[in-house]
mmCIF file of C-alpha atoms in Angstrom:
data_model
loop_
_atom_site.group_PDB
_atom_site.id
_atom_site.type_symbol
_atom_site.label_atom_id
_atom_site.label_comp_id
_atom_site.label_asym_id
_atom_site.label_seq_id
_atom_site.Cartn_x
_atom_site.Cartn_y
_atom_site.Cartn_z
ATOM 1 C CA MET I 1 -3.875 -13.155 13.110
ATOM 2 C CA PHE I 2 -0.671 -12.432 11.686
ATOM 3 C CA ASN I 3 2.304 -14.066 11.682
ATOM 4 C CA ASN I 4 4.489 -11.586 10.516
ATOM 5 C CA ILE I 5 5.012 -8.512 11.364
ATOM 6 C CA ALA I 6 7.415 -5.434 9.905
ATOM 7 C CA ILE I 7 7.785 -2.304 12.950
ATOM 8 C CA ILE I 8 8.741 0.911 10.428
ATOM 9 C CA GLY I 9 9.875 3.234 13.508
ATOM 10 C CA LEU I 10 10.876 2.081 17.057
ATOM 11 C CA GLY I 11 10.269 4.986 18.986
ATOM 12 C CA LEU I 12 8.234 5.023 22.170
ATOM 13 C CA ILE I 13 4.912 3.852 20.098
ATOM 14 C CA GLY I 14 6.458 1.176 17.813
ATOM 15 C CA GLY I 15 8.347 -0.200 20.735
ATOM 16 C CA SER I 16 5.674 0.244 23.200
ATOM 17 C CA ILE I 17 3.576 -2.122 19.992
ATOM 18 C CA ALA I 18 6.455 -4.642 20.194
ATOM 19 C CA ARG I 19 6.507 -5.191 23.306
ATOM 20 C CA MET I 20 2.520 -5.801 23.747
ATOM 21 C CA LEU I 21 2.925 -7.806 20.556
ATOM 22 C CA LYS I 22 5.580 -10.549 22.445
ATOM 23 C CA LYS I 23 3.712 -10.148 25.671
ATOM 24 C CA LYS I 24 0.304 -11.626 23.930
ATOM 25 C CA LEU I 25 1.858 -13.766 21.072
ATOM 26 C CA GLN I 26 5.002 -15.008 21.953
ATOM 27 C CA SER I 27 5.356 -16.995 18.347
ATOM 28 C CA VAL I 28 4.643 -13.778 16.152
ATOM 29 C CA TYR I 29 8.253 -12.632 14.160
ATOM 30 C CA ILE I 30 8.962 -9.037 14.507
ATOM 31 C CA ILE I 31 11.240 -7.363 12.113
ATOM 32 C CA ALA I 32 11.658 -3.809 13.496
ATOM 33 C CA TYR I 33 13.281 -0.870 10.791
ATOM 34 C CA GLY I 34 14.443 2.332 12.369
ATOM 35 C CA ARG I 35 17.172 5.157 12.583
ATOM 36 C CA LYS I 36 18.852 4.616 15.828
ATOM 37 C CA PRO I 37 20.802 1.291 15.892
ATOM 38 C CA GLU I 38 21.386 1.661 19.609
ATOM 39 C CA SER I 39 17.542 1.357 19.741
ATOM 40 C CA LEU I 40 17.476 -1.649 17.382
ATOM 41 C CA HIS I 41 19.624 -3.592 19.087
ATOM 42 C CA ASN I 42 18.530 -2.919 22.556
ATOM 43 C CA ALA I 43 14.770 -3.988 21.659
ATOM 44 C CA LEU I 44 16.847 -7.670 20.271
ATOM 45 C CA LYS I 45 18.721 -7.942 23.482
ATOM 46 C CA GLU I 46 15.218 -7.341 24.755
ATOM 47 C CA GLY I 47 13.238 -9.952 23.407
ATOM 48 C CA PHE I 48 10.788 -7.628 21.586
ATOM 49 C CA ILE I 49 11.993 -7.953 17.900
ATOM 50 C CA ASP I 50 13.722 -10.820 16.495
ATOM 51 C CA GLU I 51 15.149 -9.175 13.480
ATOM 52 C CA VAL I 52 16.508 -5.295 13.208
ATOM 53 C CA ALA I 53 17.607 -3.670 10.187
ATOM 54 C CA SER I 54 18.192 0.320 9.227
ATOM 55 C CA ILE I 55 15.055 1.736 7.578
ATOM 56 C CA ASP I 56 16.788 2.614 4.586
ATOM 57 C CA SER I 57 16.556 -0.997 3.546
ATOM 58 C CA ILE I 58 12.810 -2.625 4.491
ATOM 59 C CA ASN I 59 11.715 -5.559 3.180
ATOM 60 C CA CYS I 60 8.192 -6.793 1.818
ATOM 61 C CA ASN I 61 9.139 -10.243 1.565
ATOM 62 C CA ASN I 62 6.560 -12.518 3.393
ATOM 63 C CA VAL I 63 5.447 -9.764 5.790
ATOM 64 C CA ASP I 64 1.399 -10.177 6.797
ATOM 65 C CA LEU I 65 1.665 -6.622 8.652
ATOM 66 C CA PHE I 66 3.370 -3.512 8.273
ATOM 67 C CA ILE I 67 3.259 -0.875 10.886
ATOM 68 C CA VAL I 68 4.216 2.830 10.229
ATOM 69 C CA ALA I 69 5.360 4.311 13.233
ATOM 70 C CA THR I 70 7.027 7.684 12.291
ATOM 71 C CA PRO I 71 6.491 11.398 11.870
ATOM 72 C CA VAL I 72 3.687 11.960 9.180
ATOM 73 C CA LEU I 73 5.743 13.497 6.804
ATOM 74 C CA SER I 74 7.581 10.359 6.321
ATOM 75 C CA SER I 75 4.659 7.667 7.111
ATOM 76 C CA ILE I 76 3.538 9.086 3.475
ATOM 77 C CA THR I 77 6.544 8.442 2.081
ATOM 78 C CA ILE I 78 7.092 5.008 3.451
ATOM 79 C CA ILE I 79 3.630 4.083 3.125
ATOM 80 C CA ASN I 80 3.745 4.801 -0.617
ATOM 81 C CA SER I 81 6.829 3.084 -0.661
ATOM 82 C CA LEU I 82 5.474 0.233 0.623
ATOM 83 C CA LEU I 83 2.709 -0.061 -1.773
ATOM 84 C CA ASN I 84 4.680 0.490 -5.152
ATOM 85 C CA ASP I 85 6.833 -2.285 -3.667
ATOM 86 C CA PRO I 86 6.038 -5.939 -6.352
ATOM 87 C CA HIS I 87 7.909 -8.152 -3.294
ATOM 88 C CA LEU I 88 4.229 -6.324 -1.054
ATOM 89 C CA LYS I 89 2.171 -9.562 -0.823
ATOM 90 C CA SER I 90 -1.382 -9.719 -1.940
ATOM 91 C CA SER I 91 -3.288 -10.715 1.234
ATOM 92 C CA ALA I 92 -0.236 -8.191 3.204
ATOM 93 C CA LEU I 93 -1.622 -4.860 5.408
ATOM 94 C CA ILE I 94 -0.073 -1.251 6.541
ATOM 95 C CA ILE I 95 -1.446 0.547 8.907
ATOM 96 C CA ASP I 96 0.046 3.924 10.780
ATOM 97 C CA ALA I 97 0.082 5.274 14.214
ATOM 98 C CA GLY I 98 -0.080 8.759 12.334
ATOM 99 C CA SER I 99 -2.286 11.725 14.462
ATOM 100 C CA VAL I 100 -3.117 13.281 11.166
ATOM 101 C CA LYS I 101 -5.075 10.439 8.588
ATOM 102 C CA GLN I 102 -6.492 13.120 5.379
ATOM 103 C CA SER I 103 -3.308 13.817 3.862
ATOM 104 C CA ILE I 104 -1.810 10.088 4.453
ATOM 105 C CA ILE I 105 -5.375 8.732 2.539
ATOM 106 C CA ASP I 106 -5.294 11.139 -0.057
ATOM 107 C CA SER I 107 -1.218 10.064 -0.965
ATOM 108 C CA VAL I 108 -2.780 6.711 -1.247
ATOM 109 C CA ILE I 109 -6.350 6.642 -2.772
ATOM 110 C CA HIS I 110 -5.763 6.202 -6.336
ATOM 111 C CA HIS I 111 -3.384 3.372 -5.273
ATOM 112 C CA GLU I 112 -4.245 0.629 -7.199
ATOM 113 C CA LYS I 113 -3.040 -1.334 -4.190
ATOM 114 C CA ALA I 114 -4.957 1.238 -1.974
ATOM 115 C CA HIS I 115 -7.493 -1.002 -0.105
ATOM 116 C CA GLN I 116 -4.543 -2.555 1.642
ATOM 117 C CA PHE I 117 -3.786 0.654 3.793
ATOM 118 C CA VAL I 118 -5.911 1.379 6.791
ATOM 119 C CA GLY I 119 -5.178 4.619 8.635
ATOM 120 C CA CYS I 120 -5.143 4.286 12.780
ATOM 121 C CA HIS I 121 -4.182 6.522 15.511
ATOM 122 C CA PRO I 122 -3.658 5.110 19.182
ATOM 123 C CA MET I 123 -4.489 7.653 21.359
ATOM 124 C CA ALA I 124 -1.861 6.873 23.274
ATOM 125 C CA GLY I 125 1.988 8.121 24.355
ATOM 126 C CA SER I 126 3.269 10.773 26.275
ATOM 127 C CA GLU I 127 5.985 13.565 25.755
ATOM 128 C CA LYS I 128 8.999 11.297 26.001
ATOM 129 C CA SER I 129 9.934 9.910 22.849
ATOM 130 C CA GLY I 130 12.029 7.423 22.151
ATOM 131 C CA TYR I 131 12.239 3.087 22.225
ATOM 132 C CA GLN I 132 13.713 3.690 26.203
ATOM 133 C CA PHE I 133 10.222 4.562 27.067
ATOM 134 C CA SER I 134 8.282 2.597 25.142
ATOM 135 C CA THR I 135 6.294 0.157 27.530
ATOM 136 C CA HIS I 136 3.692 -2.139 26.701
ATOM 137 C CA SER I 137 1.159 -0.270 29.289
ATOM 138 C CA ILE I 138 0.619 2.699 27.136
ATOM 139 C CA LEU I 139 -1.508 0.448 24.997
ATOM 140 C CA THR I 140 -3.875 -1.047 28.149
ATOM 141 C CA GLY I 141 -7.259 0.970 27.525
ATOM 142 C CA ALA I 142 -5.783 3.373 25.008
ATOM 143 C CA TRP I 143 -8.489 4.727 22.267
ATOM 144 C CA VAL I 144 -7.476 3.685 18.509
ATOM 145 C CA ILE I 145 -9.380 5.513 16.234
ATOM 146 C CA ILE I 146 -9.372 3.743 12.521
ATOM 147 C CA THR I 147 -10.025 5.599 9.675
ATOM 148 C CA PRO I 148 -11.533 3.368 7.152
ATOM 149 C CA HIS I 149 -11.631 4.829 3.108
ATOM 150 C CA GLN I 150 -13.530 3.771 0.738
ATOM 151 C CA LYS I 151 -11.338 1.159 -1.067
ATOM 152 C CA ASN I 152 -11.049 -0.654 1.782
ATOM 153 C CA LYS I 153 -12.001 -4.379 2.466
ATOM 154 C CA HIS I 154 -14.356 -4.832 5.599
ATOM 155 C CA ASP I 155 -12.463 -8.304 6.699
ATOM 156 C CA ASP I 156 -9.588 -5.957 6.058
ATOM 157 C CA ILE I 157 -10.741 -3.101 8.734
ATOM 158 C CA GLU I 158 -12.335 -6.252 10.885
ATOM 159 C CA ALA I 159 -8.626 -8.143 11.113
ATOM 160 C CA ILE I 160 -6.649 -4.392 11.768
ATOM 161 C CA GLU I 161 -10.051 -4.325 14.554
ATOM 162 C CA LYS I 162 -9.197 -7.620 15.974
ATOM 163 C CA PHE I 163 -5.097 -6.830 16.020
ATOM 164 C CA TRP I 164 -5.669 -3.912 18.201
ATOM 165 C CA GLU I 165 -8.210 -5.237 20.224
ATOM 166 C CA MET I 166 -5.930 -7.858 20.779
ATOM 167 C CA LEU I 167 -3.519 -5.349 22.113
ATOM 168 C CA GLU I 168 -5.806 -4.468 24.613
ATOM 169 C CA CYS I 169 -6.943 -1.288 22.840
ATOM 170 C CA ARG I 170 -10.267 0.369 22.903
ATOM 171 C CA ILE I 171 -11.935 1.309 19.038
ATOM 172 C CA HIS I 172 -13.155 3.934 17.740
ATOM 173 C CA MET I 173 -14.021 4.549 13.892
ATOM 174 C CA THR I 174 -14.685 7.595 11.780
ATOM 175 C CA ASP I 175 -13.798 9.300 8.909
ATOM 176 C CA ALA I 176 -10.487 10.498 8.343
ATOM 177 C CA ALA I 177 -11.426 14.117 7.729
ATOM 178 C CA THR I 178 -13.422 14.212 11.391
ATOM 179 C CA HIS I 179 -10.546 12.497 12.990
ATOM 180 C CA ASP I 180 -7.976 15.159 12.186
ATOM 181 C CA ARG I 181 -10.766 17.785 12.948
ATOM 182 C CA MET I 182 -11.295 16.926 16.511
ATOM 183 C CA VAL I 183 -7.383 15.996 17.392
ATOM 184 C CA ALA I 184 -7.057 19.148 16.348
ATOM 185 C CA SER I 185 -8.213 20.205 19.311
ATOM 186 C CA THR I 186 -7.838 17.343 21.668
ATOM 187 C CA SER I 187 -4.553 16.981 21.068
ATOM 188 C CA HIS I 188 -2.603 19.360 18.450
ATOM 189 C CA LEU I 189 -3.931 22.560 20.302
ATOM 190 C CA PRO I 190 -3.021 21.483 24.116
ATOM 191 C CA HIS I 191 0.661 20.806 22.815
ATOM 192 C CA ILE I 192 1.081 23.926 20.774
ATOM 193 C CA VAL I 193 -0.306 25.993 24.037
ATOM 194 C CA SER I 194 1.328 23.960 26.460
ATOM 195 C CA SER I 195 4.967 24.911 24.069
ATOM 196 C CA ALA I 196 3.555 28.887 24.219
ATOM 197 C CA LEU I 197 3.375 29.483 28.077
ATOM 198 C CA MET I 198 7.001 27.932 28.223
ATOM 199 C CA GLU I 199 8.442 30.306 25.399
ATOM 200 C CA SER I 200 5.977 32.742 27.206
ATOM 201 C CA PHE I 201 7.799 31.558 30.623
ATOM 202 C CA PHE I 202 11.263 31.997 29.736
ATOM 203 C CA SER I 203 10.777 35.359 27.744
ATOM 204 C CA THR I 204 9.095 37.160 30.862
ATOM 205 C CA ASN I 205 11.803 36.134 32.846
ATOM 206 C CA ASN I 206 14.409 36.505 30.894
ATOM 207 C CA GLY I 207 16.934 37.461 33.486
ATOM 208 C CA MET I 208 16.814 34.501 36.223
ATOM 209 C CA ASN I 209 18.332 31.589 35.614
ATOM 210 C CA GLN I 210 16.938 28.023 36.110
ATOM 211 C CA SER I 211 17.577 27.854 39.523
ATOM 212 C CA ASP I 212 16.056 31.200 40.238
ATOM 213 C CA MET I 213 12.472 30.159 39.257
ATOM 214 C CA GLN I 214 12.498 27.152 41.138
ATOM 215 C CA PRO I 215 11.095 27.822 44.196
ATOM 216 C CA PHE I 216 8.276 29.825 42.094
ATOM 217 C CA ILE I 217 7.119 26.235 40.339
ATOM 218 C CA GLY I 218 4.697 24.425 41.429
ATOM 219 C CA LYS I 219 2.658 21.343 40.532
ATOM 220 C CA GLY I 220 0.471 23.644 38.450
ATOM 221 C CA PHE I 221 3.230 24.754 35.594
ATOM 222 C CA LYS I 222 4.541 21.836 35.835
ATOM 223 C CA ASP I 223 1.388 20.010 34.240
ATOM 224 C CA MET I 224 0.732 22.391 32.090
ATOM 225 C CA THR I 225 4.448 23.076 30.461
ATOM 226 C CA ARG I 226 4.629 18.737 30.356
ATOM 227 C CA LEU I 227 3.414 18.521 26.807
ATOM 228 C CA ALA I 228 6.379 20.869 25.664
ATOM 229 C CA GLY I 229 8.653 17.959 25.774
ATOM 230 C CA GLY I 230 7.235 16.327 23.001
ATOM 231 C CA SER I 231 9.134 15.363 19.489
ATOM 232 C CA PRO I 232 10.073 18.243 17.366
ATOM 233 C CA ASP I 233 10.391 15.772 14.510
ATOM 234 C CA MET I 234 7.213 14.317 15.225
ATOM 235 C CA TRP I 235 5.176 18.154 16.096
ATOM 236 C CA ALA I 236 6.636 19.268 12.759
ATOM 237 C CA ASP I 237 4.767 17.217 10.851
ATOM 238 C CA ILE I 238 1.883 17.032 12.314
ATOM 239 C CA VAL I 239 1.328 21.094 12.487
ATOM 240 C CA LEU I 240 2.485 21.324 9.166
ATOM 241 C CA VAL I 241 0.089 18.604 7.946
ATOM 242 C CA ASN I 242 -2.940 19.948 9.610
ATOM 243 C CA ASN I 243 -2.364 23.583 9.692
ATOM 244 C CA THR I 244 -5.785 24.123 8.733
ATOM 245 C CA ASN I 245 -7.820 22.561 11.427
ATOM 246 C CA ILE I 246 -5.014 23.873 13.890
ATOM 247 C CA ILE I 247 -5.198 27.210 12.865
ATOM 248 C CA ALA I 248 -8.740 27.073 13.178
ATOM 249 C CA VAL I 249 -9.035 25.741 16.712
ATOM 250 C CA LEU I 250 -5.918 28.392 17.935
ATOM 251 C CA ASP I 251 -8.368 31.664 16.580
ATOM 252 C CA ASP I 252 -11.070 30.104 18.818
ATOM 253 C CA TYR I 253 -8.714 30.049 21.473
ATOM 254 C CA VAL I 254 -7.091 33.083 20.896
ATOM 255 C CA GLN I 255 -10.360 33.890 21.161
ATOM 256 C CA SER I 256 -11.319 32.716 24.913
ATOM 257 C CA LEU I 257 -7.987 33.695 26.061
ATOM 258 C CA MET I 258 -8.863 37.463 24.807
ATOM 259 C CA LYS I 259 -12.673 37.104 26.543
ATOM 260 C CA VAL I 260 -10.833 36.531 30.176
ATOM 261 C CA LYS I 261 -8.681 39.575 29.758
ATOM 262 C CA HIS I 262 -11.456 41.872 28.934
ATOM 263 C CA ILE I 263 -13.423 40.347 31.892
ATOM 264 C CA ILE I 264 -10.004 40.567 34.094
ATOM 265 C CA GLN I 265 -10.051 44.345 33.169
ATOM 266 C CA MET I 266 -13.640 45.155 33.336
ATOM 267 C CA ALA I 267 -14.076 43.315 36.803
ATOM 268 C CA THR I 268 -10.996 45.820 37.480
ATOM 269 C CA GLN I 269 -12.177 49.029 36.519
ATOM 270 C CA HIS I 270 -15.659 48.491 37.888
ATOM 271 C CA ASN I 271 -14.581 46.844 41.088
ATOM 272 C CA ASP I 272 -16.806 43.772 40.104
ATOM 273 C CA ARG I 273 -15.449 40.512 41.492
ATOM 274 C CA ASP I 274 -18.249 38.872 40.537
ATOM 275 C CA LEU I 275 -18.016 38.995 36.810
ATOM 276 C CA VAL I 276 -14.491 37.077 37.542
ATOM 277 C CA PHE I 277 -15.896 35.015 39.819
ATOM 278 C CA GLN I 278 -18.928 33.968 37.233
ATOM 279 C CA TYR I 279 -16.690 33.393 34.861
ATOM 280 C CA PHE I 280 -14.832 30.758 36.434
ATOM 281 C CA GLU I 281 -18.018 29.724 37.362
ATOM 282 C CA GLU I 282 -19.276 28.438 34.272
ATOM 283 C CA ILE I 283 -15.370 27.376 33.041
ATOM 284 C CA GLN I 284 -15.709 24.447 36.541
ATOM 285 C CA ASP I 285 -19.206 24.131 35.167
ATOM 286 C CA LYS I 286 -17.764 22.907 32.236
ATOM 287 C CA TRP I 287 -15.046 21.268 33.169
ATOM 288 C CA ASN I 288 -17.615 19.372 36.023
ATOM 289 C CA LYS I 289 -19.484 18.048 33.030
ATOM 290 C CA TYR I 290 -16.716 16.863 31.221
ATOM 291 C CA HIS I 291 -15.481 14.483 33.948
ATOM 292 C CA ALA I 292 -18.982 13.663 35.019
#
């Protein structure tokens, strides 16, 4: 296993990984790099980190594993900078925690040290962002998608798989393109829909203040808009980098909205309750199959 680990980006995911690492391997030495001195010093004070430094002063000496847990575009820059560092150990591995994989792999695949990067995506987190919301329980039972590329070595992939399993995660392996296409539907679209609902609500009720709105807001609205509280910094990168897949699923979603709008219009025009009932019955059946 890895003795010296560098976590670059000590936010929700980076902080949660640090907490779980120290829970499982108290002897592991962790250095954290970040942009927020308060988060770094809190982690140091709490004992989850052994050393802290600015993200602008990353030192590759003696590090066995780098965990890059920053927004996607900065991850691309950081990973390539690590690969270009002459002090990077030949045995060291680099993993990320980003929600888009193909663009990162494309940026490193022709590098002579490309085999040292293994793409990873822990399907964990919440709408909260920042080290203060990190917890080791976020990782417990979470899926981690590993996206090997053609230059990876079997032993390195196996080492990363064992690393995540040690953190109580479940493993699924697939290619980067499949990963990006799937998360566009299961992760990226839900965030965009939640954000759009939040925007629509305020546009529709522009004349009302917050206290006027509260009596009309139930659990359903809170559930649907929870994701809109996510980090704008992280989501701006995700949307730009995975734009093709996201636009495709958005087109499908718009068609679904237009379908239900048409059903409501036709049911109203023909006084046909069964038409609307059948729609919701079909959706309920799909929901039941998904949750079976």
